[in-house]
XYZ file of C-alpha atoms in Angstrom:
576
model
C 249.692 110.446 -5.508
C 247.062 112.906 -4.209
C 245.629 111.205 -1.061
C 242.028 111.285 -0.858
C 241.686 112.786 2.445
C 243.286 116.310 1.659
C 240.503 116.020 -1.772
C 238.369 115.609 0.403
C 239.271 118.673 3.045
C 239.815 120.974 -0.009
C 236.334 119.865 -0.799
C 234.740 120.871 2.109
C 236.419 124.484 1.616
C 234.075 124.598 -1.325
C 231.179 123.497 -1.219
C 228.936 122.836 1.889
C 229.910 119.737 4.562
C 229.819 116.184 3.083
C 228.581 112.976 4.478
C 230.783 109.933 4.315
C 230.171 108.317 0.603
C 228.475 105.654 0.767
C 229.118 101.709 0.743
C 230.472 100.388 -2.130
C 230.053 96.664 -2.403
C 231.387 94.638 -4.928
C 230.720 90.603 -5.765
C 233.572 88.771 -5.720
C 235.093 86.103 -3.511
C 235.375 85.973 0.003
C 237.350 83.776 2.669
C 236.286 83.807 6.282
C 238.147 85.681 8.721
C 241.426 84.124 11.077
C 242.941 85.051 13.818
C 246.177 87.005 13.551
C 247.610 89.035 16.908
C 244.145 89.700 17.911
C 242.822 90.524 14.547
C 239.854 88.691 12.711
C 241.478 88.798 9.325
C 239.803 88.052 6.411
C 240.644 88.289 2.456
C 238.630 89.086 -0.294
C 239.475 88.830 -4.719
C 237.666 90.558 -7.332
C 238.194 90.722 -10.874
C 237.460 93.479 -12.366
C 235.675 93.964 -15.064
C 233.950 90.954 -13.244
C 232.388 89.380 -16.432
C 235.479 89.066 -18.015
C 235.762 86.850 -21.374
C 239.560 86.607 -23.277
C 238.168 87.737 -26.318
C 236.906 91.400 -25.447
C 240.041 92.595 -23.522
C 243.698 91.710 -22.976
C 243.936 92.513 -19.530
C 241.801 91.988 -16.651
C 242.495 93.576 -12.943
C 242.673 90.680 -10.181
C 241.993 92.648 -6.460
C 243.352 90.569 -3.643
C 242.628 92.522 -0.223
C 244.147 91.799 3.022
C 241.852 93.312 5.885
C 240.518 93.217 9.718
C 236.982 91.784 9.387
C 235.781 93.752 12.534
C 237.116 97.268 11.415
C 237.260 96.402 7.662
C 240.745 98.537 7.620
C 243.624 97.350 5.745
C 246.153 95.608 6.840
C 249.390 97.391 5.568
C 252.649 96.260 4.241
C 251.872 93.033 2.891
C 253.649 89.799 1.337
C 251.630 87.392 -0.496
C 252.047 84.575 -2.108
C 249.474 84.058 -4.820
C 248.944 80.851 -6.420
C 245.989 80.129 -9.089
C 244.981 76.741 -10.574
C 242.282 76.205 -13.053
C 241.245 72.687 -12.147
C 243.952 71.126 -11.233
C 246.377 72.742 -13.272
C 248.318 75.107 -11.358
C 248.999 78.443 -13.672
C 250.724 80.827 -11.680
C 253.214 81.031 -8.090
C 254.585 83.929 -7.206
C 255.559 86.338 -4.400
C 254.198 89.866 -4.495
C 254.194 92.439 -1.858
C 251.651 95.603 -1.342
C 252.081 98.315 1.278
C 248.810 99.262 1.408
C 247.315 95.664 2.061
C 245.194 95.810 -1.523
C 247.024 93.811 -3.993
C 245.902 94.592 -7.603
C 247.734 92.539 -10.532
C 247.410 92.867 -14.639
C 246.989 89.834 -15.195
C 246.992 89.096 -19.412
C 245.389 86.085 -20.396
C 247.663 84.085 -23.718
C 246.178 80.470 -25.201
C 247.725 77.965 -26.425
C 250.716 76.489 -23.769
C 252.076 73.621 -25.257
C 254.092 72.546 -21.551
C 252.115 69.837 -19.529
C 253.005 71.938 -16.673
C 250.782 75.249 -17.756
C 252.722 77.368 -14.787
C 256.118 76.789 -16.939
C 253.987 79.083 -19.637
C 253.611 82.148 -17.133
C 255.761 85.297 -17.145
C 255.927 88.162 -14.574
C 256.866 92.044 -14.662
C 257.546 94.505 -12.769
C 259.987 95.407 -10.057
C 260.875 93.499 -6.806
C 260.647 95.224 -3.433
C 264.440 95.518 -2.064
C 263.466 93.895 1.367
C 260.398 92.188 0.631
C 261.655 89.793 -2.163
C 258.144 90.246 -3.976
C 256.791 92.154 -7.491
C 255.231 95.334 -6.162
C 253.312 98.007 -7.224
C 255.755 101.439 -8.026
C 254.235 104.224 -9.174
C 251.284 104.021 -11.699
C 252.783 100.663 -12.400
C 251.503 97.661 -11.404
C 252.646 94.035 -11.455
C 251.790 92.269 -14.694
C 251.323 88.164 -15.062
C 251.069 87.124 -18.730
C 250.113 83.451 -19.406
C 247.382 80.519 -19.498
C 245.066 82.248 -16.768
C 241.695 83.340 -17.303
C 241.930 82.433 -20.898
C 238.429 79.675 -20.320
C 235.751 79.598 -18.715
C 235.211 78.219 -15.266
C 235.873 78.870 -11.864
C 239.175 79.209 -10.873
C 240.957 78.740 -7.269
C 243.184 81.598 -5.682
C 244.903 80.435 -3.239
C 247.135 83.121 -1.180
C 249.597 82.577 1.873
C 250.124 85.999 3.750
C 253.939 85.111 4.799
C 254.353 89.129 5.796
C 251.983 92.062 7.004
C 252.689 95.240 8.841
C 256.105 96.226 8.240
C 258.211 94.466 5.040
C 260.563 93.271 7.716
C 258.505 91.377 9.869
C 257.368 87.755 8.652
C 254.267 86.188 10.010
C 255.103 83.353 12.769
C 253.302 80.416 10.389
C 251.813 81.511 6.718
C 248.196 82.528 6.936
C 246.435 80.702 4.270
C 243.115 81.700 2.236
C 241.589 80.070 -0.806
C 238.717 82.138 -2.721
C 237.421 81.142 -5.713
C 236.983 83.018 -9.211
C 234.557 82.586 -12.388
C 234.878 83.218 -15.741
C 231.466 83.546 -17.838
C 230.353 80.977 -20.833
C 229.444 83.377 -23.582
C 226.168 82.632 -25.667
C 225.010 84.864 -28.456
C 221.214 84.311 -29.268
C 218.776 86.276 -31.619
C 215.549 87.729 -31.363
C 213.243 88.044 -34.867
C 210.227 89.881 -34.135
C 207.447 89.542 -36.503
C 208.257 92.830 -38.612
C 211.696 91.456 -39.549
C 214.140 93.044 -37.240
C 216.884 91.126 -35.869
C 218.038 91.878 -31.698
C 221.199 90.053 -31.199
C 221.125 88.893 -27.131
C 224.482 87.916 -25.666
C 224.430 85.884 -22.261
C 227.258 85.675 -19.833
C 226.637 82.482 -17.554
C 228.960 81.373 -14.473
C 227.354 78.573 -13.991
C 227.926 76.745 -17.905
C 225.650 77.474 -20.541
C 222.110 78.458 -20.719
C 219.243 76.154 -23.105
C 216.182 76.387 -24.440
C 216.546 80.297 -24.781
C 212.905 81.997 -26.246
C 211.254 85.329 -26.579
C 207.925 86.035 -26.455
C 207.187 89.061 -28.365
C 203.733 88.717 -27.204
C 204.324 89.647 -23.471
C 208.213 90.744 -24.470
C 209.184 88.137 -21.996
C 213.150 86.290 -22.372
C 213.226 82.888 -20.919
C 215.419 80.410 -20.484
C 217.195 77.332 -18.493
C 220.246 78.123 -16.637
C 222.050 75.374 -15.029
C 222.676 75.558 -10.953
C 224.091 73.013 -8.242
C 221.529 72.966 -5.398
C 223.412 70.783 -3.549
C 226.947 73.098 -3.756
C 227.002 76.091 -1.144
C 230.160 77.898 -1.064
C 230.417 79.161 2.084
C 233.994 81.374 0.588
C 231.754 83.110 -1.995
C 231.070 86.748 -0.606
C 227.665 86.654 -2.575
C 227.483 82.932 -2.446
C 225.178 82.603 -5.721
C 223.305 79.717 -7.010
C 222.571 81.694 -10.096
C 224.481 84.380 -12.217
C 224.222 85.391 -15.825
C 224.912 89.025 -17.373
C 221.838 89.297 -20.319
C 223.226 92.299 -22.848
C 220.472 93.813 -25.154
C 221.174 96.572 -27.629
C 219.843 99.670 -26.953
C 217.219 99.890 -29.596
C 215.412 97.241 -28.673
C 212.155 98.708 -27.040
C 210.816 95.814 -24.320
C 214.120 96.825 -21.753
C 214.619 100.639 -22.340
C 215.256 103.118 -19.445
C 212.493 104.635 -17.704
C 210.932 100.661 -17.198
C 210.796 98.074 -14.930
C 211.400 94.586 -15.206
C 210.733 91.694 -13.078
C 212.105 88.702 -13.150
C 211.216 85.571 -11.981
C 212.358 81.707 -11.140
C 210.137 78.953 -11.771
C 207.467 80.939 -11.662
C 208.560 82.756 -8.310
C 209.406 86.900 -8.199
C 212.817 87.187 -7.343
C 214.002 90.044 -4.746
C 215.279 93.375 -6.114
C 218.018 93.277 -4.967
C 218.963 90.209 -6.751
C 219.088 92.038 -10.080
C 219.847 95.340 -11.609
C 219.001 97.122 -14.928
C 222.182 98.472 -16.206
C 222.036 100.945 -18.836
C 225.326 102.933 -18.009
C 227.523 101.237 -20.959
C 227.163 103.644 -24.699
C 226.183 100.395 -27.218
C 224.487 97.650 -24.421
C 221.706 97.328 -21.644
C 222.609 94.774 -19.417
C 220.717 93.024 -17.306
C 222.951 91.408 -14.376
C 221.033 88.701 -12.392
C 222.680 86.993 -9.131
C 220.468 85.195 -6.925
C 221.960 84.373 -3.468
C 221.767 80.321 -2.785
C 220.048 81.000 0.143
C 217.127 82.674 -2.059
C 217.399 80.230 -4.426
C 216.618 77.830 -2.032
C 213.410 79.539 -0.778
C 212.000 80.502 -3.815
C 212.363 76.648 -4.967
C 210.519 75.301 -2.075
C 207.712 77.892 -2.773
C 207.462 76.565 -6.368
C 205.008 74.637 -7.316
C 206.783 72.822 -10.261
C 207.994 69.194 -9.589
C 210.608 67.830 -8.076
C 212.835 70.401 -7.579
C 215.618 68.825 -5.742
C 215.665 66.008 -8.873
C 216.737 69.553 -11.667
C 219.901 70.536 -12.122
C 218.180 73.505 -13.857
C 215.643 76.559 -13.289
C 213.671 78.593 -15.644
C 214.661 81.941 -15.381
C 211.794 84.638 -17.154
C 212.816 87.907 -17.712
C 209.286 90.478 -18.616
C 209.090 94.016 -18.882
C 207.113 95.839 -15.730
C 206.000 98.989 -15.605
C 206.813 102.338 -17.340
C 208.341 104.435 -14.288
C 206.730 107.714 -13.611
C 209.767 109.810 -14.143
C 211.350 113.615 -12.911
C 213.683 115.291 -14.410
C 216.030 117.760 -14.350
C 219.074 119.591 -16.066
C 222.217 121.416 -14.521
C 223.917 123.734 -15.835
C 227.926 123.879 -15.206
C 230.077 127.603 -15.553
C 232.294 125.009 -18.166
C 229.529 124.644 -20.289
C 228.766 121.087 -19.275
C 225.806 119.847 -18.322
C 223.782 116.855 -16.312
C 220.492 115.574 -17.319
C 219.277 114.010 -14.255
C 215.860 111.882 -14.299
C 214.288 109.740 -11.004
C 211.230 107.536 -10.295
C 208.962 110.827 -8.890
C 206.997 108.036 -7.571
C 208.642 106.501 -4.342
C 207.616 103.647 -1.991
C 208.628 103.491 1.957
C 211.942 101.571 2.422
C 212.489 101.020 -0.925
C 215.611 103.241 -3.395
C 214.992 105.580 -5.910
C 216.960 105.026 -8.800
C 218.710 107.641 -10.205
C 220.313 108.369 -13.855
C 222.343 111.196 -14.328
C 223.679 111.833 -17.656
C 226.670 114.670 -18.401
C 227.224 116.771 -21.882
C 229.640 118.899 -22.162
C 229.824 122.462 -24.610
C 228.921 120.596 -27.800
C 225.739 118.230 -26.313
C 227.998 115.008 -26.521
C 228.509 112.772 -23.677
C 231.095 114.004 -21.684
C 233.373 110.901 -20.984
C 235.300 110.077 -17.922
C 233.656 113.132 -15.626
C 233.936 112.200 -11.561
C 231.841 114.075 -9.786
C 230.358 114.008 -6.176
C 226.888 114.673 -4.705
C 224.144 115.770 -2.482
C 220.575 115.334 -1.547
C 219.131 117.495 1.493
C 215.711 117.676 2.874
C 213.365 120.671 2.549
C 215.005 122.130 6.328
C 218.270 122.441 4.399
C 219.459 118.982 6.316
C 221.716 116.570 4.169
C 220.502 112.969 3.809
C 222.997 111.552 1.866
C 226.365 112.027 -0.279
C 228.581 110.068 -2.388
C 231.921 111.778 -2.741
C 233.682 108.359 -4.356
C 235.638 105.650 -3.392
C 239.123 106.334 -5.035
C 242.353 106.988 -3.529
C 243.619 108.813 -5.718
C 241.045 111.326 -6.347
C 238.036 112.965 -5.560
C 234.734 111.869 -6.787
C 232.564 109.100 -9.072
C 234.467 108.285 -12.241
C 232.055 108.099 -15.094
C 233.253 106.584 -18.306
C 230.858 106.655 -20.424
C 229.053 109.908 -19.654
C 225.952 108.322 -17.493
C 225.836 107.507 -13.906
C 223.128 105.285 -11.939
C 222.732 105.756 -8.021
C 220.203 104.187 -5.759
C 219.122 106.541 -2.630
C 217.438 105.444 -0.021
C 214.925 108.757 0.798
C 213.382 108.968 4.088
C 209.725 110.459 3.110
C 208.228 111.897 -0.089
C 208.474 115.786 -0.593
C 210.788 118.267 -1.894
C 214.603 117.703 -1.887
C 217.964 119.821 -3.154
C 220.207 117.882 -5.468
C 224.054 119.284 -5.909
C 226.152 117.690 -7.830
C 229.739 119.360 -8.371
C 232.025 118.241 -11.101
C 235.362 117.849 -9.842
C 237.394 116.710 -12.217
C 237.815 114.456 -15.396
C 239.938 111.727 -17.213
C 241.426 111.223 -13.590
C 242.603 114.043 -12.427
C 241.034 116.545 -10.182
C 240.166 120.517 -11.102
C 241.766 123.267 -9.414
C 238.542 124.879 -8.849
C 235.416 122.565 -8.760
C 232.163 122.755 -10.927
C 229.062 123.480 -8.344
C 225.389 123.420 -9.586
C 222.172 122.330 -7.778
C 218.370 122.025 -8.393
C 215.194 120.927 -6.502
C 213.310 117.189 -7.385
C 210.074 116.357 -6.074
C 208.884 112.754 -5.126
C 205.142 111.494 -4.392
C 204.368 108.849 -2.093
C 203.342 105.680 -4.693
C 200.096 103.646 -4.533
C 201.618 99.783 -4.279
C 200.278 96.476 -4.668
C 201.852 93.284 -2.734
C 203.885 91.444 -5.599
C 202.479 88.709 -7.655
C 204.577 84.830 -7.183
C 203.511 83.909 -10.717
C 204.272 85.095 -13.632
C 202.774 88.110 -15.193
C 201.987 87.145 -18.836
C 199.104 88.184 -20.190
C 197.825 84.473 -19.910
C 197.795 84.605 -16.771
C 197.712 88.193 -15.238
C 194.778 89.219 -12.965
C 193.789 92.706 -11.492
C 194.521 93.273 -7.667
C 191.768 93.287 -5.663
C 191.096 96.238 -3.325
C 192.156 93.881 -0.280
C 195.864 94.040 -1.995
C 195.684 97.465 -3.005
C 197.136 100.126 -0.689
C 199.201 103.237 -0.055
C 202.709 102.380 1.435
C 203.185 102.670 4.904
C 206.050 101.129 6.610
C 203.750 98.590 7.894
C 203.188 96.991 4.892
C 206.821 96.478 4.105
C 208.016 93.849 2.288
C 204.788 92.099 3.993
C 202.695 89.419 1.921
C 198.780 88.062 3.095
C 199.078 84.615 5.174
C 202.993 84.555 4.525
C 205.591 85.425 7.226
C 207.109 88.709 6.225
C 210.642 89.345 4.630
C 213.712 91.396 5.575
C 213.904 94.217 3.721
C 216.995 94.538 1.551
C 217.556 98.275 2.881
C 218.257 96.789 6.311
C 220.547 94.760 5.495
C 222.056 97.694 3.403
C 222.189 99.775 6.665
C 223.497 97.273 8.637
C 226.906 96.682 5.913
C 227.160 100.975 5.813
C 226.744 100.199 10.008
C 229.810 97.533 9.516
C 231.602 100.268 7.430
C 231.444 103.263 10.133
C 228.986 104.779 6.935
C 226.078 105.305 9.084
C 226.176 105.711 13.266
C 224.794 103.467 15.876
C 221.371 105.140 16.266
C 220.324 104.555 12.325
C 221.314 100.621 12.583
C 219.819 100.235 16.028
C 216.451 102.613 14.587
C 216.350 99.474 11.684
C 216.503 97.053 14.264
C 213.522 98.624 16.422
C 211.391 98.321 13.052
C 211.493 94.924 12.507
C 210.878 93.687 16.298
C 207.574 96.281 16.196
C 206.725 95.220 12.415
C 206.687 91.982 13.972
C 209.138 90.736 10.504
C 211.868 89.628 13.528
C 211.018 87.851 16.658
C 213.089 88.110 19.386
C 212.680 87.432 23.274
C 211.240 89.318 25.385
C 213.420 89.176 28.376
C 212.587 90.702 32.108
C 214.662 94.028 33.353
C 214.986 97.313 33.067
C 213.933 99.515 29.702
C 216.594 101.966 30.036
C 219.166 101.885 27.827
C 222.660 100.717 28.855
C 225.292 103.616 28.098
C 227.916 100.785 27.544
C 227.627 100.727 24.076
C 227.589 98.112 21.071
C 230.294 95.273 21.092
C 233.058 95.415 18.482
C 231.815 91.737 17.649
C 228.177 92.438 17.183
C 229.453 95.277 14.068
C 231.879 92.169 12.318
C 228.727 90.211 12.475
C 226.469 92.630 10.588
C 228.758 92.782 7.962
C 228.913 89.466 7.446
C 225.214 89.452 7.809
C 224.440 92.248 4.933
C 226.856 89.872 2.395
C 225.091 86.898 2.962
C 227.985 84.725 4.825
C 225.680 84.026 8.363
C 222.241 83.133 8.188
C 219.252 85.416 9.342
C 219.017 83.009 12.564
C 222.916 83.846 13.440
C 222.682 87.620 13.306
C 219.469 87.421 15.502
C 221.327 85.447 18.305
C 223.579 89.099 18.467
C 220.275 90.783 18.677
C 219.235 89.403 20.957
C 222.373 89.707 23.010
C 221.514 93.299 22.817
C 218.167 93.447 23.697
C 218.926 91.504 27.649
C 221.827 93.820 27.818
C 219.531 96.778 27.273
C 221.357 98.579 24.197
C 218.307 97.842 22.424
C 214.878 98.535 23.276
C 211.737 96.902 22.279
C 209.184 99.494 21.555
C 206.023 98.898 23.396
């Protein structure tokens, strides 16, 4: 195995310095962190792909990572043991051992156990680590379990004892013991007739049981429907800790969700935050539309609503309506292999919000080129690099791309003139000798906004902005509503979890910080002292907490308290 450092230093010997790539962050399952020799240790699952159903795959990758909260490193050399239960059914107990503190298992899903004890039905391969006892990864291989897991829908429990970490000898003085949780999707397949006869098959993927009272309105081209949720259930071990999840797919022909276009979706009425959503139209045959509203959010935009009774539903209305046609750039790259990369971008961008990206690659013959990683650049008009993503694999160098097309989100600084590179470095998982290097100049304008409607924008009941609401975006105006006390912005807490992750340096989280006290969307203290800054640093403790902060585990309230701790210890500054 190629490790991903030397990639990374033969990159740099072709092609001009590289930032770190940025945060990756996944939904999934989360335990809170325990002591363990002076370590906050936490672990985290994830399935991947994460809306998983039996019948469109035999196999399904369960991610169990073993880590240090505070430096989110790995802890290495690892026994677990990993038991899951459906219910109360347990289905699987075994030991397993990883030496690089990520556990990944094929785990392949069978029906129809006939035991009353389902666990008697499970089977695992693989080969047993000489001193460790447990299945372990060799090679390309990994450890398979084959029986009654996964095979319904539901949330599952995982829970995982860490008997051994840090050397394959050594055996923890009392087992360490974590419990995440895991969901697998209800599937629903639904049809839309419009009125010249054609037929749009919709399929939804709901955690949270099935959906009702499904409906599209070719009028306004809005979807709506009921999705179940459990107001009253917060789990506190859920890294995203959702009240509401469903995965919409559309076909690709169908014209009211296309690329280039917005959508907005809203609850009871209420706009949900961007971040809550994204328009995924990466995958050859499907759009999909993958919504996942924290509780948290959920709980807000319920008390906001004006429909009755709230806390007496066990459901929400959930609309779905096409926004705006993006003003779009575009450009195409031009590779010495013959390949090429369509690139288009929203030309129009607003202060502190991302610019979505879609880059598409071809390669001699004009078809999609599949499985092409690549890496990439963005610098400013002084030649000045603003961002890079250079992948997140250990075992090679770059994005992988499956399917040919690629979306990224950047977070640009001002509008203006920038330099794009993107260099091909390798495909179907393994790296060139030589990498492909192209580059081109996009352009983006600074956007006229409007502050966001909270109703929904049907025709019905749609009105014009008046010129009070109207206005150019300055950072100001951020994520700022008339007679309503201003929001965080999501890219905040996006810098703050690339802070948590060593992504981005001390100056860039603390500069985020400084905006909201003078934006007045924080309050904090003002204490008495001096306004010089203390040279002592950030604590260790204040980083763990922003992570935590940025995947919703403490509250707004909690990650202020550390804040503050740095504003009467002088490492932040108030801006007069």
């Amino acid at each position: 195995m190629i490790l991903k450092a030397t990639l990374a230093i033969f990159a740099l010997s072709i092609i001009a310095s590289f930032a770190p790539a940025h945060a990756q962050h996944h939904s999934g399952s989360l335990a809170p962190p325990v002591d363990f020799d002076g370590m906050a240790v936490a672990l985290s699952s994830i399935l991947s792909p994460e809306d998983y159903t039996i019948d469109e795959s035999d196999s399904v990758n369960l991610s169990i990572r073993f880590f240090d909260s505070l430096t989110n490193t790995n802890i290495d050399s690892v026994t677990y043991r990993v038991q899951i239960f459906h219910g109360e059914n347990l289905l699987a107990n075994e030991y397993f051992f990883d030496e690089d503190g990520e556990l990944n298992l094929d785990i392949r899903p069978t029906s129809g156990c006939t035991e009353k004890d389902l666990w008697k039905c499970t089977k695992y391969f693989g080969e047993k680590h000489p001193i460790a006892g447990g299945y372990y990864a060799r090679g390309d291989s990994r450890p398979t379990v084959q029986g009654p897991i996964f095979d319904q829908s539901g949330q599952y429990t995982l829970k995982v004892s860490i008997v051994g970490a840090t050397n394959p000898k050594t055996m923890t003085t009392s087992d360490l013991y974590f419990e995440t949780f895991l969901s697998i999707p209800e599937k629903q397949l639904f049809t839309i007739q419009t009125v010249n006869a054609q037929e749009f098959p919709v399929l939804i993927k709901s955690f949270d049981n099935t959906v009702i009272d499904f409906n599209f309105d070719e009028k306004s081209n809005k979807i709506s429907y009921k999705a179940p949720v459990n107001l009253e259930h917060h789990d506190h071990h859920t890294s995203s800790s959702s009240s509401a999840k469903q995965s919409i797919y559309l076909e690709k022909d169908f014209e009211a969700f296309k690329l280039g276009q917005d959508i907005n979706i809203l609850v009871e009425g209420i706009e949900v935050q961007d971040d809550s959503f994204v328009f995924d139209i990466t995958k050859p045959e499907k759009n999909i539309i993958r919504l996942d509203i924290p509780h948290e959010e959920l709980l807000e935009i319920l008390d906001k609503s004006s429909t009755v009774q709230q806390s007496e539903k066990n459901t929400i209305k959930v609309e779905i309506v096409p926004g705006d046609v993006a003003v779009l750039g575009s450009t195409s790259l031009n590779f010495e292999n013959r390949y090429t990369a369509n690139v288009t971008w929203e030309s129009e961008m607003t202060w502190g919000e991302k610019t979505p990206f879609t880059i598409s690659f071809f390669d001699e013959n004009n078809n999609p080129a599949d499985n092409i990683m690549y890496a990439y650049s963005i610098s400013d008009s002084s030649g000045d690099e603003i961002w890079s993503n250079i992948g997140t694999s250990d075992s090679f160098l770059g994005i992988l791309v499956p399917y040919g097309i690629h979306q990224e989100s950047v977070q640009m600084p001002s509008d203006g003139a920038y330099q794009l590179k993107i260099i091909i470095t390798g495909q179907d998982g393994t790296n060139f000798d030589q990498f492909l290097v192209s580059q081109a100049e996009i352009k983006l304008t600074e956007a006229t906004i409007t502050t966001k409607t909270t109703t929904s924008p049907s025709p019905e009941t749609a009105t014009s902005p008046s010129p009070e609401t109207a206005t150019t975006a300055t950072p100001s105006i951020i994520e700022k509503k008339q007679n309503e006390t201003p929001s965080i912005p999501s890219w905040v807490k996006n810098s703050a979890g690339w802070w948590a992750e060593d992504i981005v340096g001390d100056g860039e989280f603390i500069n985020s910080i400084q905006f909201l006290i003078k934006e007045k969307i924080i309050t904090v203290a003002q204490t008495q002292g001096s306004q010089e800054k203390n040279p002592q640093g950030i604590p260790a403790w204040i980083k763990g907490n922003a992570g935590w902060w940025a995947d919703g585990l403490i509250s707004d309230e909690d990650f202020m308290q550390g804040i503050q701790h740095l504003i009467e210890t002088n490492v932040i500054v108030i801006p007069k």
